[in-house]
Amino acid sequence: MVCGLLVLLGALLTGCQSPSAGATEDGRLGGPASGTTGAASPSATLPSGYGAVFLAVDECSSFGTTSFTEVPCSGERAAARVVARHDGAVRDGPRCPGTTDFVLHISEQRPASDEDGDGAVPQGYACMRNLQPPHPGDPGGGGGPRTIVGDCVYSSGDGQVRETACDGEGEQKPEYKVTRAVAERADCPVSTALYVRLGGDRPVGCARPL
């Protein structure tokens, strides 16, 4: 029996990005973007017999208002599947796949026994994908831990932009859409009105106004 505390990233890491406060002569907003996150603190327990590693790839979790529990993927309680699993902190580890719906943080625990018998569950994180729609991590879905090509954002004030659904059904109407990911700003098309930091090997998102 293994217990691990999971922390669901606040607002499901909704891709908050930051444009610069200034604008160039051609009307583009300049300056790199920076992400921000919030946090909630649900807990999780691991029933015995559900795999050698707690929330390993292709294993599933339930949903709950206060806890997430590893459950069989074929069961009625299964709500999301692990698409990637890494040890350590998100800021230090590999990025989740682009269409990840949300991320669970697993706090380090040292119970009397665990899945490999060494008495410890290492700190880590699981990249989760809902088994059923909606999928906020999909392009234009309005959420997920990463901003990707096809996503839409709106200005939230103080030089910040946040992700919102492109279909306009979210609480905020979309103002810009990320149409391309490039290595440098110079590679963006002339229609670009906003640069969004995406990270990875093509870290610049070229966004056009809607």
PDB file of C-alpha atoms in Angstrom:
ATOM      1  CA  MET A   1       0.000   0.000   0.000  1.00  0.00           C
ATOM      2  CA  VAL A   2       1.473   3.270  -1.074  1.00  0.00           C
ATOM      3  CA  CYS A   3       0.298   6.783  -0.398  1.00  0.00           C
ATOM      4  CA  GLY A   4       1.379   9.789  -2.405  1.00  0.00           C
ATOM      5  CA  LEU A   5       0.258  13.354  -2.122  1.00  0.00           C
ATOM      6  CA  LEU A   6      -0.760  14.852  -5.439  1.00  0.00           C
ATOM      7  CA  VAL A   7      -1.049  18.525  -6.229  1.00  0.00           C
ATOM      8  CA  LEU A   8      -3.126  19.570  -9.186  1.00  0.00           C
ATOM      9  CA  LEU A   9      -1.618  22.619 -10.826  1.00  0.00           C
ATOM     10  CA  GLY A  10      -3.952  25.570 -10.333  1.00  0.00           C
ATOM     11  CA  ALA A  11      -6.189  26.428 -13.229  1.00  0.00           C
ATOM     12  CA  LEU A  12      -4.637  23.324 -14.797  1.00  0.00           C
ATOM     13  CA  LEU A  13      -1.628  25.367 -15.831  1.00  0.00           C
ATOM     14  CA  THR A  14      -3.699  27.258 -18.292  1.00  0.00           C
ATOM     15  CA  GLY A  15      -0.835  28.596 -20.359  1.00  0.00           C
ATOM     16  CA  CYS A  16      -0.634  32.045 -18.819  1.00  0.00           C
ATOM     17  CA  GLN A  17       1.775  34.070 -20.915  1.00  0.00           C
ATOM     18  CA  SER A  18       3.133  37.547 -20.642  1.00  0.00           C
ATOM     19  CA  PRO A  19       3.638  39.983 -23.540  1.00  0.00           C
ATOM     20  CA  SER A  20       5.768  43.044 -23.053  1.00  0.00           C
ATOM     21  CA  ALA A  21       4.365  46.342 -21.956  1.00  0.00           C
ATOM     22  CA  GLY A  22       5.649  48.104 -25.070  1.00  0.00           C
ATOM     23  CA  ALA A  23       4.812  47.945 -28.751  1.00  0.00           C
ATOM     24  CA  THR A  24       6.961  48.348 -31.836  1.00  0.00           C
ATOM     25  CA  GLU A  25       6.247  50.771 -34.629  1.00  0.00           C
ATOM     26  CA  ASP A  26       4.530  48.104 -36.703  1.00  0.00           C
ATOM     27  CA  GLY A  27       2.074  47.500 -33.875  1.00  0.00           C
ATOM     28  CA  ARG A  28       3.559  44.307 -32.504  1.00  0.00           C
ATOM     29  CA  LEU A  29       3.782  43.776 -28.791  1.00  0.00           C
ATOM     30  CA  GLY A  30       7.434  43.268 -27.892  1.00  0.00           C
ATOM     31  CA  GLY A  31       9.240  41.469 -25.123  1.00  0.00           C
ATOM     32  CA  PRO A  32       9.328  37.808 -24.095  1.00  0.00           C
ATOM     33  CA  ALA A  33       6.446  36.172 -22.294  1.00  0.00           C
ATOM     34  CA  SER A  34       6.612  34.490 -18.924  1.00  0.00           C
ATOM     35  CA  GLY A  35       4.274  31.875 -17.481  1.00  0.00           C
ATOM     36  CA  THR A  36       2.517  31.875 -14.120  1.00  0.00           C
ATOM     37  CA  THR A  37       0.618  29.205 -12.232  1.00  0.00           C
ATOM     38  CA  GLY A  38      -1.563  28.686  -9.212  1.00  0.00           C
ATOM     39  CA  ALA A  39      -2.020  25.563  -7.074  1.00  0.00           C
ATOM     40  CA  ALA A  40      -4.558  23.390  -5.304  1.00  0.00           C
ATOM     41  CA  SER A  41      -3.780  20.475  -2.987  1.00  0.00           C
ATOM     42  CA  PRO A  42      -5.750  17.256  -3.549  1.00  0.00           C
ATOM     43  CA  SER A  43      -4.292  14.053  -2.097  1.00  0.00           C
ATOM     44  CA  ALA A  44      -4.022  10.554  -3.515  1.00  0.00           C
ATOM     45  CA  THR A  45      -3.736   6.992  -2.278  1.00  0.00           C
ATOM     46  CA  LEU A  46      -2.574   3.921  -4.181  1.00  0.00           C
ATOM     47  CA  PRO A  47      -4.637   0.724  -3.817  1.00  0.00           C
ATOM     48  CA  SER A  48      -2.476  -2.391  -3.838  1.00  0.00           C
ATOM     49  CA  GLY A  49      -2.226  -4.348  -7.075  1.00  0.00           C
ATOM     50  CA  TYR A  50      -2.411  -1.474  -9.579  1.00  0.00           C
ATOM     51  CA  GLY A  51       1.020  -1.662 -11.148  1.00  0.00           C
ATOM     52  CA  ALA A  52       4.660  -1.625 -10.088  1.00  0.00           C
ATOM     53  CA  VAL A  53       4.971   2.182 -10.166  1.00  0.00           C
ATOM     54  CA  PHE A  54       2.514   4.678  -8.722  1.00  0.00           C
ATOM     55  CA  LEU A  55       0.641   6.298 -11.646  1.00  0.00           C
ATOM     56  CA  ALA A  56       2.921   4.875 -14.318  1.00  0.00           C
ATOM     57  CA  VAL A  57       2.365   5.573 -18.032  1.00  0.00           C
ATOM     58  CA  ASP A  58      -0.994   4.203 -19.262  1.00  0.00           C
ATOM     59  CA  GLU A  59      -2.361   3.816 -15.734  1.00  0.00           C
ATOM     60  CA  CYS A  60      -5.452   5.781 -14.691  1.00  0.00           C
ATOM     61  CA  SER A  61      -6.687   7.976 -11.880  1.00  0.00           C
ATOM     62  CA  SER A  62     -10.109   8.849 -10.571  1.00  0.00           C
ATOM     63  CA  PHE A  63     -11.408  12.382 -10.187  1.00  0.00           C
ATOM     64  CA  GLY A  64     -12.510  13.828  -6.888  1.00  0.00           C
ATOM     65  CA  THR A  65     -12.962  17.158  -5.187  1.00  0.00           C
ATOM     66  CA  THR A  66     -10.266  16.395  -2.600  1.00  0.00           C
ATOM     67  CA  SER A  67      -8.324  13.364  -3.853  1.00  0.00           C
ATOM     68  CA  PHE A  68      -7.117  11.439  -6.884  1.00  0.00           C
ATOM     69  CA  THR A  69      -6.744   7.677  -6.549  1.00  0.00           C
ATOM     70  CA  GLU A  70      -5.051   5.240  -8.902  1.00  0.00           C
ATOM     71  CA  VAL A  71      -7.738   2.930 -10.292  1.00  0.00           C
ATOM     72  CA  PRO A  72      -8.041   0.315 -13.064  1.00  0.00           C
ATOM     73  CA  CYS A  73      -8.530   2.014 -16.431  1.00  0.00           C
ATOM     74  CA  SER A  74     -11.436  -0.315 -17.179  1.00  0.00           C
ATOM     75  CA  GLY A  75     -13.271   0.658 -14.014  1.00  0.00           C
ATOM     76  CA  GLU A  76     -16.170   3.074 -13.669  1.00  0.00           C
ATOM     77  CA  ARG A  77     -14.103   5.447 -11.535  1.00  0.00           C
ATOM     78  CA  ALA A  78     -11.359   5.890 -14.149  1.00  0.00           C
ATOM     79  CA  ALA A  79     -11.318   9.475 -15.417  1.00  0.00           C
ATOM     80  CA  ALA A  80      -7.830  10.245 -16.773  1.00  0.00           C
ATOM     81  CA  ARG A  81      -4.852   8.325 -18.130  1.00  0.00           C
ATOM     82  CA  VAL A  82      -1.147   8.976 -17.540  1.00  0.00           C
ATOM     83  CA  VAL A  83       0.496   9.889 -20.867  1.00  0.00           C
ATOM     84  CA  ALA A  84       3.930  10.684 -19.391  1.00  0.00           C
ATOM     85  CA  ARG A  85       5.491  10.223 -15.948  1.00  0.00           C
ATOM     86  CA  HIS A  86       8.705  11.831 -14.659  1.00  0.00           C
ATOM     87  CA  ASP A  87      10.591  12.040 -11.379  1.00  0.00           C
ATOM     88  CA  GLY A  88      11.516  15.395  -9.840  1.00  0.00           C
ATOM     89  CA  ALA A  89       9.862  18.788 -10.196  1.00  0.00           C
ATOM     90  CA  VAL A  90       8.125  20.032 -13.342  1.00  0.00           C
ATOM     91  CA  ARG A  91      10.470  23.019 -13.605  1.00  0.00           C
ATOM     92  CA  ASP A  92      13.482  20.690 -13.711  1.00  0.00           C
ATOM     93  CA  GLY A  93      12.120  17.823 -15.792  1.00  0.00           C
ATOM     94  CA  PRO A  94      10.914  17.091 -19.311  1.00  0.00           C
ATOM     95  CA  ARG A  95       7.894  18.941 -20.628  1.00  0.00           C
ATOM     96  CA  CYS A  96       4.534  17.198 -20.791  1.00  0.00           C
ATOM     97  CA  PRO A  97       3.155  16.339 -24.242  1.00  0.00           C
ATOM     98  CA  GLY A  98       1.426  19.263 -25.912  1.00  0.00           C
ATOM     99  CA  THR A  99      -2.105  17.879 -25.583  1.00  0.00           C
ATOM    100  CA  THR A 100      -1.820  17.066 -21.865  1.00  0.00           C
ATOM    101  CA  ASP A 101      -5.049  18.116 -20.110  1.00  0.00           C
ATOM    102  CA  PHE A 102      -3.555  18.597 -16.638  1.00  0.00           C
ATOM    103  CA  VAL A 103      -0.563  17.710 -14.468  1.00  0.00           C
ATOM    104  CA  LEU A 104      -0.517  15.927 -11.117  1.00  0.00           C
ATOM    105  CA  HIS A 105       2.384  16.595  -8.763  1.00  0.00           C
ATOM    106  CA  ILE A 106       3.455  13.681  -6.601  1.00  0.00           C
ATOM    107  CA  SER A 107       5.125  14.679  -3.350  1.00  0.00           C
ATOM    108  CA  GLU A 108       7.924  12.528  -1.973  1.00  0.00           C
ATOM    109  CA  GLN A 109       6.709  10.035   0.647  1.00  0.00           C
ATOM    110  CA  ARG A 110       8.500   7.473   2.808  1.00  0.00           C
ATOM    111  CA  PRO A 111       5.918   4.930   3.977  1.00  0.00           C
ATOM    112  CA  ALA A 112       6.750   1.605   5.619  1.00  0.00           C
ATOM    113  CA  SER A 113       6.586  -0.113   2.239  1.00  0.00           C
ATOM    114  CA  ASP A 114       6.104   0.876  -1.384  1.00  0.00           C
ATOM    115  CA  GLU A 115       5.977  -0.469  -4.920  1.00  0.00           C
ATOM    116  CA  ASP A 116       9.659  -1.464  -5.134  1.00  0.00           C
ATOM    117  CA  GLY A 117      10.270  -2.180  -1.479  1.00  0.00           C
ATOM    118  CA  ASP A 118      12.715   0.630  -0.727  1.00  0.00           C
ATOM    119  CA  GLY A 119      10.320   2.484   1.560  1.00  0.00           C
ATOM    120  CA  ALA A 120      10.055   5.628  -0.572  1.00  0.00           C
ATOM    121  CA  VAL A 121       7.880   7.189  -3.274  1.00  0.00           C
ATOM    122  CA  PRO A 122      10.028   9.781  -5.091  1.00  0.00           C
ATOM    123  CA  GLN A 123       8.833  13.254  -5.951  1.00  0.00           C
ATOM    124  CA  GLY A 124       7.503  13.386  -9.486  1.00  0.00           C
ATOM    125  CA  TYR A 125       4.690  14.431 -11.781  1.00  0.00           C
ATOM    126  CA  ALA A 126       2.218  12.742 -14.078  1.00  0.00           C
ATOM    127  CA  CYS A 127       0.956  14.262 -17.331  1.00  0.00           C
ATOM    128  CA  MET A 128      -2.726  13.372 -17.566  1.00  0.00           C
ATOM    129  CA  ARG A 129      -5.201  13.075 -20.428  1.00  0.00           C
ATOM    130  CA  ASN A 130      -8.940  12.876 -19.741  1.00  0.00           C
ATOM    131  CA  LEU A 131     -10.526   9.631 -20.890  1.00  0.00           C
ATOM    132  CA  GLN A 132     -13.555  11.559 -22.141  1.00  0.00           C
ATOM    133  CA  PRO A 133     -14.016  15.092 -23.536  1.00  0.00           C
ATOM    134  CA  PRO A 134     -13.577  17.904 -22.850  1.00  0.00           C
ATOM    135  CA  HIS A 135      -9.846  18.030 -23.532  1.00  0.00           C
ATOM    136  CA  PRO A 136      -8.587  21.476 -22.478  1.00  0.00           C
ATOM    137  CA  GLY A 137      -5.098  20.529 -23.678  1.00  0.00           C
ATOM    138  CA  ASP A 138      -6.191  20.199 -27.306  1.00  0.00           C
ATOM    139  CA  PRO A 139      -5.422  23.122 -29.658  1.00  0.00           C
ATOM    140  CA  GLY A 140      -7.957  25.821 -28.922  1.00  0.00           C
ATOM    141  CA  GLY A 141      -9.329  23.925 -25.929  1.00  0.00           C
ATOM    142  CA  GLY A 142      -8.705  26.777 -23.523  1.00  0.00           C
ATOM    143  CA  GLY A 143      -6.474  25.061 -20.988  1.00  0.00           C
ATOM    144  CA  GLY A 144      -3.808  22.452 -20.386  1.00  0.00           C
ATOM    145  CA  PRO A 145      -0.331  22.978 -18.931  1.00  0.00           C
ATOM    146  CA  ARG A 146       1.149  24.237 -22.199  1.00  0.00           C
ATOM    147  CA  THR A 147       0.239  26.847 -24.781  1.00  0.00           C
ATOM    148  CA  ILE A 148       0.567  25.308 -28.240  1.00  0.00           C
ATOM    149  CA  VAL A 149      -0.154  26.212 -31.865  1.00  0.00           C
ATOM    150  CA  GLY A 150      -3.904  26.572 -32.307  1.00  0.00           C
ATOM    151  CA  ASP A 151      -4.511  27.960 -28.821  1.00  0.00           C
ATOM    152  CA  CYS A 152      -6.183  31.311 -28.171  1.00  0.00           C
ATOM    153  CA  VAL A 153      -5.399  33.897 -25.506  1.00  0.00           C
ATOM    154  CA  TYR A 154      -6.871  37.102 -24.093  1.00  0.00           C
ATOM    155  CA  SER A 155      -5.363  40.058 -22.280  1.00  0.00           C
ATOM    156  CA  SER A 156      -5.827  39.733 -18.516  1.00  0.00           C
ATOM    157  CA  GLY A 157      -4.204  43.080 -17.630  1.00  0.00           C
ATOM    158  CA  ASP A 158      -0.782  44.099 -16.291  1.00  0.00           C
ATOM    159  CA  GLY A 159       0.873  42.894 -19.492  1.00  0.00           C
ATOM    160  CA  GLN A 160      -0.446  39.337 -19.063  1.00  0.00           C
ATOM    161  CA  VAL A 161      -2.386  37.108 -21.418  1.00  0.00           C
ATOM    162  CA  ARG A 162      -4.185  33.905 -20.513  1.00  0.00           C
ATOM    163  CA  GLU A 163      -5.455  31.010 -22.548  1.00  0.00           C
ATOM    164  CA  THR A 164      -9.144  30.726 -23.365  1.00  0.00           C
ATOM    165  CA  ALA A 165     -11.249  28.546 -25.639  1.00  0.00           C
ATOM    166  CA  CYS A 166     -11.096  29.543 -29.292  1.00  0.00           C
ATOM    167  CA  ASP A 167     -14.788  28.785 -29.809  1.00  0.00           C
ATOM    168  CA  GLY A 168     -15.740  31.703 -27.571  1.00  0.00           C
ATOM    169  CA  GLU A 169     -17.626  29.456 -25.149  1.00  0.00           C
ATOM    170  CA  GLY A 170     -15.260  30.206 -22.255  1.00  0.00           C
ATOM    171  CA  GLU A 171     -15.641  32.915 -19.636  1.00  0.00           C
ATOM    172  CA  GLN A 172     -13.347  35.188 -21.661  1.00  0.00           C
ATOM    173  CA  LYS A 173     -13.522  35.870 -25.384  1.00  0.00           C
ATOM    174  CA  PRO A 174     -10.382  35.047 -27.390  1.00  0.00           C
ATOM    175  CA  GLU A 175      -8.368  38.015 -28.658  1.00  0.00           C
ATOM    176  CA  TYR A 176      -5.335  36.332 -30.284  1.00  0.00           C
ATOM    177  CA  LYS A 177      -4.615  32.938 -31.811  1.00  0.00           C
ATOM    178  CA  VAL A 178      -1.211  31.253 -31.909  1.00  0.00           C
ATOM    179  CA  THR A 179      -0.727  30.290 -35.547  1.00  0.00           C
ATOM    180  CA  ARG A 180       2.914  29.224 -35.634  1.00  0.00           C
ATOM    181  CA  ALA A 181       5.799  28.131 -33.392  1.00  0.00           C
ATOM    182  CA  VAL A 182       9.244  29.306 -34.522  1.00  0.00           C
ATOM    183  CA  ALA A 183      12.794  29.510 -33.241  1.00  0.00           C
ATOM    184  CA  GLU A 184      13.081  33.313 -33.450  1.00  0.00           C
ATOM    185  CA  ARG A 185      10.706  36.255 -33.702  1.00  0.00           C
ATOM    186  CA  ALA A 186      12.067  37.137 -37.121  1.00  0.00           C
ATOM    187  CA  ASP A 187      10.544  33.900 -38.409  1.00  0.00           C
ATOM    188  CA  CYS A 188       7.005  35.000 -37.513  1.00  0.00           C
ATOM    189  CA  PRO A 189       4.728  36.183 -40.344  1.00  0.00           C
ATOM    190  CA  VAL A 190       4.074  39.903 -40.766  1.00  0.00           C
ATOM    191  CA  SER A 191       0.527  39.427 -39.453  1.00  0.00           C
ATOM    192  CA  THR A 192       1.914  38.642 -35.996  1.00  0.00           C
ATOM    193  CA  ALA A 193       0.536  40.980 -33.325  1.00  0.00           C
ATOM    194  CA  LEU A 194       1.774  39.134 -30.229  1.00  0.00           C
ATOM    195  CA  TYR A 195       4.730  36.945 -29.294  1.00  0.00           C
ATOM    196  CA  VAL A 196       3.964  34.149 -26.832  1.00  0.00           C
ATOM    197  CA  ARG A 197       6.637  32.123 -25.058  1.00  0.00           C
ATOM    198  CA  LEU A 198       6.043  28.434 -25.747  1.00  0.00           C
ATOM    199  CA  GLY A 199       9.310  26.838 -24.643  1.00  0.00           C
ATOM    200  CA  GLY A 200      10.969  23.868 -26.298  1.00  0.00           C
ATOM    201  CA  ASP A 201      13.073  24.002 -29.467  1.00  0.00           C
ATOM    202  CA  ARG A 202      10.621  26.443 -31.075  1.00  0.00           C
ATOM    203  CA  PRO A 203       9.972  28.740 -28.140  1.00  0.00           C
ATOM    204  CA  VAL A 204       8.298  31.685 -29.902  1.00  0.00           C
ATOM    205  CA  GLY A 205       4.583  31.565 -30.599  1.00  0.00           C
ATOM    206  CA  CYS A 206       3.359  33.889 -33.362  1.00  0.00           C
ATOM    207  CA  ALA A 207      -0.154  35.087 -32.513  1.00  0.00           C
ATOM    208  CA  ARG A 208      -2.506  37.034 -34.774  1.00  0.00           C
ATOM    209  CA  PRO A 209      -5.441  39.160 -33.619  1.00  0.00           C
ATOM    210  CA  LEU A 210      -8.959  37.748 -33.947  1.00  0.00           C
TER     211      LEU A 210
END
